[in-house]
Short mmCIF file of C-alpha atoms in Angstrom, two decimals:
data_model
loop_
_atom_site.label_atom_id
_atom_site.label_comp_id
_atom_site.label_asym_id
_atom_site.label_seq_id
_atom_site.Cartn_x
_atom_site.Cartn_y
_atom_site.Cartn_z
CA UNK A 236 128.70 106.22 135.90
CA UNK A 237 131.23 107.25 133.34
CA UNK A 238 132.53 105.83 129.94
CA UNK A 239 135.22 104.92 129.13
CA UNK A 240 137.23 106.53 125.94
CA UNK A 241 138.00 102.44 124.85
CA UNK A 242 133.74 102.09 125.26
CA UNK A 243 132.66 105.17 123.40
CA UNK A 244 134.88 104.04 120.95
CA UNK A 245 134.02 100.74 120.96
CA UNK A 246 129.97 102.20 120.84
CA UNK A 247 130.78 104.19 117.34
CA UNK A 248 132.41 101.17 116.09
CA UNK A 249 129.38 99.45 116.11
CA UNK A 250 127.04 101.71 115.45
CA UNK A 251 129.26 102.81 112.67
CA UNK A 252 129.34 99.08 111.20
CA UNK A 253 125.34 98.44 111.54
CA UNK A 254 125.33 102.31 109.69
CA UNK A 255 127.45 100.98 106.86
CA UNK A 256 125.12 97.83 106.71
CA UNK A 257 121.86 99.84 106.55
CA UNK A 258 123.38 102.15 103.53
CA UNK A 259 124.87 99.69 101.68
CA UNK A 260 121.73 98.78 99.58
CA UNK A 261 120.94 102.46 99.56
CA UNK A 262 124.29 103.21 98.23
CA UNK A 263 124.48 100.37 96.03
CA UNK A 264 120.90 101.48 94.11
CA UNK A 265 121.75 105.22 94.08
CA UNK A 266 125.06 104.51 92.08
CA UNK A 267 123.43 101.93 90.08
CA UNK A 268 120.56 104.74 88.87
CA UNK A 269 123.14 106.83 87.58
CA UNK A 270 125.61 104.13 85.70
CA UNK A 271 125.24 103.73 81.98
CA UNK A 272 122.19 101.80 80.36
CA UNK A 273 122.67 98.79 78.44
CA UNK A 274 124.77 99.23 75.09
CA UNK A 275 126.31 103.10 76.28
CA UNK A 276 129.90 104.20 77.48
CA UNK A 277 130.89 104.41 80.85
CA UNK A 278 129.69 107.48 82.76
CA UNK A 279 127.50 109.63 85.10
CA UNK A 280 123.44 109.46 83.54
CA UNK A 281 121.39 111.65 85.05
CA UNK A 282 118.74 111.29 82.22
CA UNK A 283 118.15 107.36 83.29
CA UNK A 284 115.86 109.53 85.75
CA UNK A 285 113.91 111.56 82.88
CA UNK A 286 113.80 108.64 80.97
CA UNK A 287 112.95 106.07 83.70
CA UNK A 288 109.88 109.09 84.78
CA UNK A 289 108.73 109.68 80.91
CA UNK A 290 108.66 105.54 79.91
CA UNK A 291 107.47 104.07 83.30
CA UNK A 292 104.35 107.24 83.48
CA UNK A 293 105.81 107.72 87.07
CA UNK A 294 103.79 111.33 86.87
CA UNK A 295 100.61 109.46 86.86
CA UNK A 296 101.53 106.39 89.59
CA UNK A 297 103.09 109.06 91.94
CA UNK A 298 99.30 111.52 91.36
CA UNK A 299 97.80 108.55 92.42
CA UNK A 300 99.93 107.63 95.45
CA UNK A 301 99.51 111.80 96.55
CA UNK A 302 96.05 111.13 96.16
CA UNK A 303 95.39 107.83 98.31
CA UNK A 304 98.11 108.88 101.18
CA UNK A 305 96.37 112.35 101.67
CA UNK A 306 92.92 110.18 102.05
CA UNK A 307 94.82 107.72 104.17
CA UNK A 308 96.97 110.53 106.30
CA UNK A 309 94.22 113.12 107.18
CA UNK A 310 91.46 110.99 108.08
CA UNK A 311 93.58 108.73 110.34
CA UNK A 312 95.42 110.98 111.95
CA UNK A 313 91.92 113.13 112.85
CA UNK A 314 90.16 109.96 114.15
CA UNK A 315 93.08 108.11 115.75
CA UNK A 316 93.27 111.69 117.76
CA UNK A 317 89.76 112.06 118.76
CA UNK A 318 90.00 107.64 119.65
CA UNK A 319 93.34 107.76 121.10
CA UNK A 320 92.01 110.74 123.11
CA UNK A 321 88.76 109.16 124.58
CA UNK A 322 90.39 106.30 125.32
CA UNK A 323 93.39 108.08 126.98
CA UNK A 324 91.73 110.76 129.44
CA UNK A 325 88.12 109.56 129.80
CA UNK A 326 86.48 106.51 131.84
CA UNK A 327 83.30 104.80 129.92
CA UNK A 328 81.50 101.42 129.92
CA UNK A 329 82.91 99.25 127.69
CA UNK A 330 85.91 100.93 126.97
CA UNK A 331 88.29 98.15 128.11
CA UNK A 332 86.60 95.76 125.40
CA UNK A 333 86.35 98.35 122.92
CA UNK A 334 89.91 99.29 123.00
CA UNK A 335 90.86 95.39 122.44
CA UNK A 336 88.80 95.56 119.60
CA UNK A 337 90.93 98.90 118.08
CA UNK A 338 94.10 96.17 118.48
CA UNK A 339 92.45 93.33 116.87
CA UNK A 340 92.99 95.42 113.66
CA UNK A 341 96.45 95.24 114.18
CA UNK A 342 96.36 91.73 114.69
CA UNK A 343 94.79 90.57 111.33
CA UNK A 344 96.81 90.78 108.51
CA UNK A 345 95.37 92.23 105.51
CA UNK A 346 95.91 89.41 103.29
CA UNK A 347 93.60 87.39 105.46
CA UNK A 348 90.52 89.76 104.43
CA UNK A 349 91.30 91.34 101.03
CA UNK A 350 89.29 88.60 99.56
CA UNK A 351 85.90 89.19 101.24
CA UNK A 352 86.24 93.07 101.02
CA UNK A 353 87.14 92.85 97.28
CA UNK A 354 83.80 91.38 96.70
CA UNK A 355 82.16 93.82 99.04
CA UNK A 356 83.42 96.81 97.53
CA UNK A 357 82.57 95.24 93.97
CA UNK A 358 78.97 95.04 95.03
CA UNK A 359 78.51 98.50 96.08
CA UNK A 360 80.85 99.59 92.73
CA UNK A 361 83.51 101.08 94.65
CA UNK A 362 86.53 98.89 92.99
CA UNK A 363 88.73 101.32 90.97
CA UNK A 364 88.09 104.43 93.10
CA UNK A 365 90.32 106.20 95.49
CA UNK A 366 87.76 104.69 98.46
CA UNK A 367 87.93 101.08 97.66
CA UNK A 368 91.93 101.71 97.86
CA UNK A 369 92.05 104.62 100.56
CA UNK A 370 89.21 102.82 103.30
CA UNK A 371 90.90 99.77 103.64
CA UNK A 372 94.28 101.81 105.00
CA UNK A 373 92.67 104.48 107.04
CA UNK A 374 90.85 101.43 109.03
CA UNK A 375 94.50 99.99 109.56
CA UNK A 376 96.25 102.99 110.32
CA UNK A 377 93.23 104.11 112.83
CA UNK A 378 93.85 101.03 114.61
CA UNK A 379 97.76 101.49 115.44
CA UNK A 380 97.16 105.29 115.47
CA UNK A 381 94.46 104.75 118.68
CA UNK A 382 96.78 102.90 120.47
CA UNK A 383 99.96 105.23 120.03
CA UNK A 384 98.21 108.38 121.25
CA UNK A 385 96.36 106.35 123.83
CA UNK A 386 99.68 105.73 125.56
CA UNK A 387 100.63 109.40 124.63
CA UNK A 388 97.42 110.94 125.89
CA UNK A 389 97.50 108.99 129.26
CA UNK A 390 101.42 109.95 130.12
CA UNK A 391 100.43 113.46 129.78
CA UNK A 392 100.23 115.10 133.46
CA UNK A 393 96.29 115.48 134.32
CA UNK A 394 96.77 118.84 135.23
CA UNK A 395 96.61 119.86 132.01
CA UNK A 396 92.68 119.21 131.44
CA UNK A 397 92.15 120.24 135.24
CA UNK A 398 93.78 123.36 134.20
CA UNK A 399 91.64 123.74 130.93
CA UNK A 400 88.40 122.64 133.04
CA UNK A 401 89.44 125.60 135.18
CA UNK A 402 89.86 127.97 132.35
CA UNK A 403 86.25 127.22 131.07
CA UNK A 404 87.38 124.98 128.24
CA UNK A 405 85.47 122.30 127.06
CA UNK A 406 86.78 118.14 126.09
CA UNK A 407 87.48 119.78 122.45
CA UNK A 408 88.78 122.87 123.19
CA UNK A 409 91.36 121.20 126.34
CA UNK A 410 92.16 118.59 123.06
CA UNK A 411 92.67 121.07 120.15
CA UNK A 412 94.11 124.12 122.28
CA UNK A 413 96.23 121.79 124.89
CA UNK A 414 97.07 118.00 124.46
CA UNK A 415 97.41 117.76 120.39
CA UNK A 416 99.96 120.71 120.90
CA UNK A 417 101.71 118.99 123.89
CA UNK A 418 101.88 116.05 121.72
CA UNK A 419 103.20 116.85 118.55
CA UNK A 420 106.38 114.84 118.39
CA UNK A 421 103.92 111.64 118.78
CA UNK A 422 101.27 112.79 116.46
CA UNK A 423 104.23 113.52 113.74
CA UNK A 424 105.92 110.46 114.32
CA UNK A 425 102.19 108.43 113.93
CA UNK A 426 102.25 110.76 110.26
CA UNK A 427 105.22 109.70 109.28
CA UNK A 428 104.61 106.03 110.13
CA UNK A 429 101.19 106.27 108.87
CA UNK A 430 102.52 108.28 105.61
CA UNK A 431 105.12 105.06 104.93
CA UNK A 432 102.82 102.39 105.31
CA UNK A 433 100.57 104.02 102.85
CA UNK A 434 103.12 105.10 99.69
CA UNK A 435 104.54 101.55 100.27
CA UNK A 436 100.85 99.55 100.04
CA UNK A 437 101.00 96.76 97.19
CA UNK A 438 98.41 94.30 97.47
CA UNK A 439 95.46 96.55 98.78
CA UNK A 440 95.92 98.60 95.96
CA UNK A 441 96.67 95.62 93.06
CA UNK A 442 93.62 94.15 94.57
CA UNK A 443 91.12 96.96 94.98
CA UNK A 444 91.69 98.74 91.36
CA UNK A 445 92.30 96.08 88.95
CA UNK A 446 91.44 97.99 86.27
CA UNK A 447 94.66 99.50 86.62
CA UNK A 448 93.64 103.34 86.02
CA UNK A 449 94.18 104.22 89.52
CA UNK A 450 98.04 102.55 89.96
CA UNK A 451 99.86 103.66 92.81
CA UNK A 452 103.57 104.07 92.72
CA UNK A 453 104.77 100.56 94.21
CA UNK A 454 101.94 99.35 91.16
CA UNK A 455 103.80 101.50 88.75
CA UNK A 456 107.13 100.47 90.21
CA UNK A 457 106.46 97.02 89.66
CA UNK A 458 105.11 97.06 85.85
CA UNK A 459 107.91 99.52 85.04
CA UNK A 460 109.93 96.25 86.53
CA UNK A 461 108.09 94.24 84.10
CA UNK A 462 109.47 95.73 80.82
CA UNK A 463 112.88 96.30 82.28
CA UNK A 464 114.08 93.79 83.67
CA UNK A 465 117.30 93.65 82.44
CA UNK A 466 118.24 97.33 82.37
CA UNK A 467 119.53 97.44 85.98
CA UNK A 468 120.16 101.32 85.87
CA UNK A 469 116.64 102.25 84.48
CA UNK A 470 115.24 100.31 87.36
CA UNK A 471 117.40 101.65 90.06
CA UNK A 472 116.45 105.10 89.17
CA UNK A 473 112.55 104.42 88.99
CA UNK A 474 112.99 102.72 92.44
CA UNK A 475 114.83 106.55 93.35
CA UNK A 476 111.90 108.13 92.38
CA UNK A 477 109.56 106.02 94.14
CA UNK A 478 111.03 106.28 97.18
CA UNK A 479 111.91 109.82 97.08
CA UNK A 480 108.80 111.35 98.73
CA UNK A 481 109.38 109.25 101.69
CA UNK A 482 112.86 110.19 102.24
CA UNK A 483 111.94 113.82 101.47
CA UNK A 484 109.20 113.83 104.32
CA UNK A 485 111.39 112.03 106.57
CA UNK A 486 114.06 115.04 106.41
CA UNK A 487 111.53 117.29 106.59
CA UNK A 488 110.37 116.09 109.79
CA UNK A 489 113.01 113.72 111.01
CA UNK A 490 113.73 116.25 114.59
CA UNK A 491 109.69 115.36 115.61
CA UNK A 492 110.07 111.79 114.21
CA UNK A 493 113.30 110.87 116.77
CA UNK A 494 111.74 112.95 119.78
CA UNK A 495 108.56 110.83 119.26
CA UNK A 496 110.04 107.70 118.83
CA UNK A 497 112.50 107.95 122.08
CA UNK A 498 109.00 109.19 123.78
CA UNK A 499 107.49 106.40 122.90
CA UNK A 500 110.14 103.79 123.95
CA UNK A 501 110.08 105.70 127.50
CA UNK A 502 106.61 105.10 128.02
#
């Protein structure tokens, strides 16, 4: 069936509209970081960002953030794989029931348990460390991560571990050697996902260290907020550094992200 020249037209219209509405609060804080501060002359300020970084101890905040998503990233992504894996290409007892019980932790917001593990955490002394912040996330992301490579693992053609069995290769060897390869576009787009959630976490990390040694960037973000709330352009350009690392691993990686994604939707 063939488009019309009035429909493709019509198609970049919109898509061109709903681009312009996506980018105009991007736009909008991006030319706002670089305006003049409060009580200066009219003009282009790239030191709002050194002075924004050296004030709000961004350095620190953003260590932090490093810190907590490589905790987060690594040990999610290795046990979602090895989950998503047994779930997706093996048949066990119980593995109907247990796989419900991987979604459940979707299910349950955080805010519903951040209480009781608070006080759990405080009784084994683990508030203000990198675990009371990190464990909390990497038992979230595991949960979404085991279902997306379940659905990944399972769509992959079963010759591919007959083929393995053939060659001699054992379950780790067919999953390290064949299927994580075959599945990179959904394994980078879970990173990516996985990498987001965890530089954006607020209230696991305001609840976990209140001590507030151990403040992550959103943390560091917000208290910058707190003693600048009226310079607009100061603001703008700490809220350009937080979210810098994000966008910078998103171009980095954007060609795996898409293929993933559409992958995903087609299963």
């Amino acid at each position: 069936m063939r488009v019309s020249r009035a429909e493709t037209m019509m198609n970049y219209v919109v898509l061109g509209a709903f681009a312009l509405f996506a980018l105009g609060p991007v736009l909008t804080i991006l030319v706002t970081s670089v305006s003049a501060p409060l009580g200066q002359p009219d003009g282009f300020y790239l030191s709002n960002f050194v002075e924004a970084w050296t004030v709000g101890g961004f350095g620190r905040s953003l260590g932090n953030s490093v810190v907590v998503a490589a905790i987060v990233v690594s040990l999610a992504t290795v046990l979602a794989i090895g989950a998503g894996y047994a779930f997706g290409t093996m048949r066990f007892r119980g593995a109907t029931p247990l796989f419900y019980l991987f979604l459940v932790g979707m299910m349950i917001p955080a805010e519903a348990t951040i209480i009781p593990l608070f006080f759990d955490l405080r009784a084994l002394g683990l508030t203000d460390t990198y675990v009371a912040i990190a464990m909390p996330q990497v038992a979230q992301s595991i949960a979404f991560g085991t279902f997306w490579l379940r659905a990944q693992f399972r769509a992959l053609p079963t010759s591919f571990l007959e083929a393995a069995a053939l060659d001699g290769a054992g379950p780790l060897q067919a999953l390290v050697r064949i299927l994580v390869p075959a599945s990179r576009p959904a394994i980078v787009t879970m990173l990516v996902l996985v990498f987001m959630w965890t530089w954006n976490e607020f209230l696991i990390a305001l609840i976990m260290a209140p001590g507030g040694k151990l403040r992550t960037a959103p943390l560091g973000l917000a208290n910058f907020q707190g003693q600048y709330t009226a310079e607009t352009a100061l603001l703008a350009a700490g809220a350009v550094i937080v979210a810098l690392p994000t966008v910078i691993l998103f171009l980095f990686l954007q060609r795996h992200f898409i293929r993933g994604m559409l992958e995903g939707v087609a299963k």
